[in-house]
Short mmCIF file of C-alpha atoms in Angstrom, two decimals:
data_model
loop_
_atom_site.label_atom_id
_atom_site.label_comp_id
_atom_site.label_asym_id
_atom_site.label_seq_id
_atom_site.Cartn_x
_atom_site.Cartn_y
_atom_site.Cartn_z
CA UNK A 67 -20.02 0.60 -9.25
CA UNK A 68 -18.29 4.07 -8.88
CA UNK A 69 -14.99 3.22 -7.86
CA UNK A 70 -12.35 5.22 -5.50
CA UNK A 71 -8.59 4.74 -4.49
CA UNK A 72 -7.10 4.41 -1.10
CA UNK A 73 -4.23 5.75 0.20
CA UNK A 74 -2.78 4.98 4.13
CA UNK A 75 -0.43 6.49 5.03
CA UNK A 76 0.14 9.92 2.58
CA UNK A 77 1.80 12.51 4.43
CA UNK A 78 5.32 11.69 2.94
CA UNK A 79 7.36 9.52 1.13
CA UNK A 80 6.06 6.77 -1.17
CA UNK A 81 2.22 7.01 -0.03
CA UNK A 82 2.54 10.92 -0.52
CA UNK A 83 3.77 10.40 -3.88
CA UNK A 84 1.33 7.43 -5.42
CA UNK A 85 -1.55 9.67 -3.86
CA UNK A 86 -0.37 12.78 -6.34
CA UNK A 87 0.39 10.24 -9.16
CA UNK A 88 -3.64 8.45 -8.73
CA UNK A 89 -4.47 12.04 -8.88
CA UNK A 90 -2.84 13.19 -12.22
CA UNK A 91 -3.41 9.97 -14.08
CA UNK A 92 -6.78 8.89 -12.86
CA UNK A 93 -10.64 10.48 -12.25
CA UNK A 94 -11.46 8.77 -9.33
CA UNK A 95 -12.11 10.17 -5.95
CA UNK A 96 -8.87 9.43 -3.84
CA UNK A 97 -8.54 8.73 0.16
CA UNK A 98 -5.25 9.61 1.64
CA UNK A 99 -4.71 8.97 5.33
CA UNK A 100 -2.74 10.95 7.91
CA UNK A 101 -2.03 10.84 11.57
CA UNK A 102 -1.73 14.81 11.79
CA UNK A 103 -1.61 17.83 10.39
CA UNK A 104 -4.80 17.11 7.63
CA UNK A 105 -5.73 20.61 6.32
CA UNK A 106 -1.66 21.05 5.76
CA UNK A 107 -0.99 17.60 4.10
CA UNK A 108 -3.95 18.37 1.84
CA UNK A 109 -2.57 21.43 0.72
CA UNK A 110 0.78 19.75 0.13
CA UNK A 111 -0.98 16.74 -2.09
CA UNK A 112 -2.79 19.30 -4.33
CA UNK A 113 0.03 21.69 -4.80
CA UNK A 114 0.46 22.29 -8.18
CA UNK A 115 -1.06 19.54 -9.63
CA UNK A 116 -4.58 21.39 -11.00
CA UNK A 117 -6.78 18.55 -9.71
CA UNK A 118 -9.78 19.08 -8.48
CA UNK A 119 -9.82 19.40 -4.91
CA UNK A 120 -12.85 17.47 -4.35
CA UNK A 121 -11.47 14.70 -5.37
CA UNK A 122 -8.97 14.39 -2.27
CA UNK A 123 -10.26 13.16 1.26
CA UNK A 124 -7.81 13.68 3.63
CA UNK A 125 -8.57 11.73 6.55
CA UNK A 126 -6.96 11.04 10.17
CA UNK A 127 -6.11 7.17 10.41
CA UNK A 128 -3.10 5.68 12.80
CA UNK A 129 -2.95 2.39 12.01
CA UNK A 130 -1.60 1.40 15.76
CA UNK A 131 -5.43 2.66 16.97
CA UNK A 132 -8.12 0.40 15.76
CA UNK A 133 -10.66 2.82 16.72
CA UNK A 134 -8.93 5.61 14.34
CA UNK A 135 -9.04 2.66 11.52
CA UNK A 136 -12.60 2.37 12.40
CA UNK A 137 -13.60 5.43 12.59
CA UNK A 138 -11.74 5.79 9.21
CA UNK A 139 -13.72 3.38 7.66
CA UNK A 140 -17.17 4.67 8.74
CA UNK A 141 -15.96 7.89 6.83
CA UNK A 142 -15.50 6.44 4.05
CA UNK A 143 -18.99 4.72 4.37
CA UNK A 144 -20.19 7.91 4.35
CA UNK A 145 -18.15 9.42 0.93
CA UNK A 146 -18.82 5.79 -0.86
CA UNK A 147 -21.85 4.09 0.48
CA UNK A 148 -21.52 0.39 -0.75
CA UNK A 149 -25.17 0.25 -0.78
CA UNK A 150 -25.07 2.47 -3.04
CA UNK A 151 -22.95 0.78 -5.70
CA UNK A 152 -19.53 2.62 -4.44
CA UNK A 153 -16.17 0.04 -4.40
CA UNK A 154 -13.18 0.57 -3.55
CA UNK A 155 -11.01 -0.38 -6.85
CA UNK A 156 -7.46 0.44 -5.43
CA UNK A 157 -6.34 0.30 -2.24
CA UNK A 158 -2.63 0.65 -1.01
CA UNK A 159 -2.01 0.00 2.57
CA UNK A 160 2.01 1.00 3.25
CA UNK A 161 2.81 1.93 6.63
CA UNK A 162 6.54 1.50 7.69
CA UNK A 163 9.41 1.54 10.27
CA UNK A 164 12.52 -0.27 10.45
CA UNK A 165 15.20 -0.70 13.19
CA UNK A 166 17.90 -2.26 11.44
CA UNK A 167 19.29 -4.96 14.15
CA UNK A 168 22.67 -6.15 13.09
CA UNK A 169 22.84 -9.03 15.69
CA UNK A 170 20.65 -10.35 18.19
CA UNK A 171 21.97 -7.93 20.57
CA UNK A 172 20.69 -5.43 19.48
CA UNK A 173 17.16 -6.44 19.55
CA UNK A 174 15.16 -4.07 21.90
CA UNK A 175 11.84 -5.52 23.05
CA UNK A 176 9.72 -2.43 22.73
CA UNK A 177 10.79 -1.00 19.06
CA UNK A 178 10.51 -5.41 17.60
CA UNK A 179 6.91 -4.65 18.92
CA UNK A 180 6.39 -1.39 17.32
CA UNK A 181 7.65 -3.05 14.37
CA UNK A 182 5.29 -5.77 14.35
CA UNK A 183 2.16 -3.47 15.45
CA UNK A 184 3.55 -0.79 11.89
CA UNK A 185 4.60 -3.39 9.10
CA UNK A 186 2.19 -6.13 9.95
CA UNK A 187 -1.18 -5.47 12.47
CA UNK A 188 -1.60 -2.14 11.13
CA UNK A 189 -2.16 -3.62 7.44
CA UNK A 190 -3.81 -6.50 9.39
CA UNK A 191 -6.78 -4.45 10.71
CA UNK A 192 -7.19 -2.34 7.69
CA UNK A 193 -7.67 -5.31 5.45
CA UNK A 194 -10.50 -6.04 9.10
CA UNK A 195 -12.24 -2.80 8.31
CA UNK A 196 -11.88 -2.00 4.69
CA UNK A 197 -12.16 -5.17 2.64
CA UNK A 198 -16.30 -4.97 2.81
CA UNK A 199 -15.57 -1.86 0.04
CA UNK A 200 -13.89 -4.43 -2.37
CA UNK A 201 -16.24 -5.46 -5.19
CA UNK A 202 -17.71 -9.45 -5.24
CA UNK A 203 -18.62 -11.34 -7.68
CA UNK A 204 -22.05 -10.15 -7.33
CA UNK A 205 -21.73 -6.47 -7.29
CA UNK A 206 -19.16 -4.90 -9.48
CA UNK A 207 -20.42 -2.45 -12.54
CA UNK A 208 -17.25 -0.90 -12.88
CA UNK A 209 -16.42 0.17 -16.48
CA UNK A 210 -13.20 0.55 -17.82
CA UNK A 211 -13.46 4.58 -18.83
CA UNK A 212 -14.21 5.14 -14.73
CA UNK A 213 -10.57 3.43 -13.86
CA UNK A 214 -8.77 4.73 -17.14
CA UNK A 215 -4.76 5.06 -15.47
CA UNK A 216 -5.89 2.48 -12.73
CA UNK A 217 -5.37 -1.17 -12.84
CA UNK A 218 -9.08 -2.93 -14.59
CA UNK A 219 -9.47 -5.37 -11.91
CA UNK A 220 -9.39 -3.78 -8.02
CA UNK A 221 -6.79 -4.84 -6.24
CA UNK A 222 -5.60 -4.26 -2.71
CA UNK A 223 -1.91 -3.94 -2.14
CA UNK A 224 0.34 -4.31 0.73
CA UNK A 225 4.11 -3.05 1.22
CA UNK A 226 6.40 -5.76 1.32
CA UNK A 227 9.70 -6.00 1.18
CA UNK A 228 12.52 -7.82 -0.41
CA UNK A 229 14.10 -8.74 2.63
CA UNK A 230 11.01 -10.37 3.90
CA UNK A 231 11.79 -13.19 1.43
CA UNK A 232 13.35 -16.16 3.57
CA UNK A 233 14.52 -17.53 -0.01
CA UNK A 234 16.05 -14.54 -0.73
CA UNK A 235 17.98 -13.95 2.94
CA UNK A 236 21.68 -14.22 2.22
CA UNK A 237 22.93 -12.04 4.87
CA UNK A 238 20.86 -11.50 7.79
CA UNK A 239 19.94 -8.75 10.36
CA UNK A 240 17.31 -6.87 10.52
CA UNK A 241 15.23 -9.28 12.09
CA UNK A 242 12.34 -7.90 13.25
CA UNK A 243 11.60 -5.53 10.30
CA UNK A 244 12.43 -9.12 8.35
CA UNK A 245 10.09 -11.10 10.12
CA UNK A 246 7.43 -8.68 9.84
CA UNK A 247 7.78 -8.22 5.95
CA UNK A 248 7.77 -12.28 5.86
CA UNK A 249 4.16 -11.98 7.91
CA UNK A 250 2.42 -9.30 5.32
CA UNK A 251 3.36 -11.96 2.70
CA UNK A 252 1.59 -14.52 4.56
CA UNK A 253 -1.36 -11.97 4.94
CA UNK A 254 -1.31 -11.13 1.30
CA UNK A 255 -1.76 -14.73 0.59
CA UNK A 256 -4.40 -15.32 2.95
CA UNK A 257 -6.18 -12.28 2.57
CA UNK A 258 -6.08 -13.37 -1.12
CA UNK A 259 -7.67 -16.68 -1.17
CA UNK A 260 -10.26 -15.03 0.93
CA UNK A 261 -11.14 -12.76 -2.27
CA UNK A 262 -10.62 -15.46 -4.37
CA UNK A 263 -13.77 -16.68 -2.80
CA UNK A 264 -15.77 -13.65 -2.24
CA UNK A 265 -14.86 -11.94 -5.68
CA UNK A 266 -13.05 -14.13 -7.98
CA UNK A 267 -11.01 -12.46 -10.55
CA UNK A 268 -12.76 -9.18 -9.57
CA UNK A 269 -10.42 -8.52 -6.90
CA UNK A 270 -7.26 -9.63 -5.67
CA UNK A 271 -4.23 -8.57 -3.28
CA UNK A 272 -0.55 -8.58 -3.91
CA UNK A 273 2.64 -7.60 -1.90
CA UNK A 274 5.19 -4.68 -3.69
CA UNK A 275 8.49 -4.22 -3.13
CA UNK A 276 9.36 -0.47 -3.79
CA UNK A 277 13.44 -1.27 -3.88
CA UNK A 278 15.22 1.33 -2.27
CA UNK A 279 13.67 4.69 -2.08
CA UNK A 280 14.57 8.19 -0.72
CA UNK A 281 12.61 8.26 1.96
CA UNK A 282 12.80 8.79 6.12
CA UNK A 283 12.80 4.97 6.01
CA UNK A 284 15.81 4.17 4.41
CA UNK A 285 17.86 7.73 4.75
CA UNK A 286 20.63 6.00 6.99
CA UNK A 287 21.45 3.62 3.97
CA UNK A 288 21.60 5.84 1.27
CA UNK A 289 25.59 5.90 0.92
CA UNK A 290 25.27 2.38 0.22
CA UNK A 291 23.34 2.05 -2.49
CA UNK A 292 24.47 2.06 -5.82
CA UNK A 293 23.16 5.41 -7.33
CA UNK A 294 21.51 3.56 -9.95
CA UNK A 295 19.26 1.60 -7.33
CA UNK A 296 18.68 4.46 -5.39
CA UNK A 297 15.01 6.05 -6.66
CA UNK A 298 12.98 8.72 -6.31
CA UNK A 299 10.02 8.19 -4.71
CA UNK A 300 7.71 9.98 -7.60
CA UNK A 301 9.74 7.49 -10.28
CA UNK A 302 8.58 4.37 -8.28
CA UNK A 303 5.27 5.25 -7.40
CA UNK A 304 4.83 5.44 -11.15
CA UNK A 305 6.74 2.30 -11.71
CA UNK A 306 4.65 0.73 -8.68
CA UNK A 307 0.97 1.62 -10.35
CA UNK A 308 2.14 0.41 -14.03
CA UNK A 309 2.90 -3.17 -12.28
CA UNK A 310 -0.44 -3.36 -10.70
CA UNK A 311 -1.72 -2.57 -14.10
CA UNK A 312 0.08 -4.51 -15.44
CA UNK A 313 -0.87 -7.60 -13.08
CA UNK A 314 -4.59 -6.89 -13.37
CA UNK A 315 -4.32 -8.10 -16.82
CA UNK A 316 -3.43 -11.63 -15.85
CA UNK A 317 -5.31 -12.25 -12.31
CA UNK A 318 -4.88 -15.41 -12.01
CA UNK A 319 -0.74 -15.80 -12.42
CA UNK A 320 -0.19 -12.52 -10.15
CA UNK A 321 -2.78 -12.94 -7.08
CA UNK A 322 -1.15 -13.96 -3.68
CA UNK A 323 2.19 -12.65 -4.46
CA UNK A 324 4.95 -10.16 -3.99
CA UNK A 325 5.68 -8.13 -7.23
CA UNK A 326 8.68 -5.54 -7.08
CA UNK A 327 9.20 -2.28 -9.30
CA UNK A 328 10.27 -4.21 -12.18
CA UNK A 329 7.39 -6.18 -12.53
CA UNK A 330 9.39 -9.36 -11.22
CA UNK A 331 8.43 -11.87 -8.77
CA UNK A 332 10.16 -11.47 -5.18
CA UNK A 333 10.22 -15.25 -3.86
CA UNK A 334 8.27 -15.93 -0.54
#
């Protein structure tokens, strides 16, 4: 199986960076989704790095239009024809937006939806038209030289947050970005006992909690974060691709759950 990585959304932030860090530490052909602006953000992604360029498919995907993830998808069909023995062996889906409600007050009806239809359908309906890519039990010839810098076992992984843990929710707010990082775990977890079936320990899905990055996301916070637990988004997507690595290698104890930077376990 000639295996690929998947990217959605890369035109900034995290996604931007873990599609430039698949591309200097792996071989595989990479898939980085956009809503705009392709020919730029391909430009952007190769800059400097000496990959080759044919490696990169920059392709339009909004994950609030299921026709766009659709339409996605059939691309991809085309690049990596299953039939063919193409899988997808890595695929991180981490759309985002947060409207940080500090009481119920300040819940607005429209932006809870947008929410909802960002952090939690969007993922939703990619995991609808991308999971037939995922290798089974039946088909997967993958060797371990074609995914050298990639985990060994394909995985598809879902941004989470720590606030989505109800365990962990000692102060509050934020409740509709909270609820909807409490639904992707549930997702994770189902969408995970569905490969359990269809591809045992060949594939599984996990949650990750990037901790507090420099992004557009979390800009309005940054004064209060401790400088130490403030990082830069090309430090964590390397951190964020050594954990799935590192949770290939035992399938069974990390499937179904939400791993952060440091490897560690972020409760349901």
């Amino acid at each position: 199986m000639a295996p690929w990585a998947l990217v959605s959304p890369a035109s900034r932030g995290i996604g931007f960076a873990l599609t430039r860090h698949i591309l200097q530490t792996s071989r595989v052909p990479v898939v980085a989704t956009v809503r705009k602006d392709r020919d730029v953000v391909k430009e952007q992604l190769l800059d400097g790095l000496g990959a080759d360029e044919g490696r990169l498919h920059v392709l339009e995907c909004d994950v609030l239009d299921e026709s766009s993830i659709e339409a996605a998808s059939s691309r991809c069909e085309d690049l990596f024809p299953v039939k063919e023995g193409n899988g997808l062996h890595l695929g991180l889906v981490i759309p985002g937006i947060l409207f940080p409600e500090k009481s119920p007050r300040q819940i607005d009806a429209d932006n809870a939806l947008l929410t909802f239809r960002t952090n939690t359908l969007g993922p939703l309906l990619m995991l609808k038209h991308f999971e037939h890519f995922l290798p089974t039990k039946q088909i997967n010839n993958t060797s371990a030289s074609e995914v050298e810098g990639l985990p060994s076992a394909a995985i598809m992984a879902l941004m989470s947050a720590r606030v989505g843990s109800i365990t962990d929710n000692k102060l509050g707010g934020w409740y509709s970005y909270r609820a909807s990082k409490a639904a992707i775990n549930q997702v994770v977890k189902t969408f995970d006992n569905y490969l359990r079936t269809k591809a045992g320990d060949e594939a599984f899905s996990v949650g990750l909690h990037p901790g507090t990055v420099k992004t557009g996301l979390s800009k309005e916070f940054w004064g209060s974060v401790k400088k130490e637990k403030l990082f830069e988004r090309e430090w964590v997507a390397e951190r964020l691709i050594d954990v799935l690595r590192e949770k290939a290698k035992k399938v069974e104890e990390s499937r179904g759950r939400c791993w952060d930077w440091d490897a560690k376990e972020v409760s349901p």
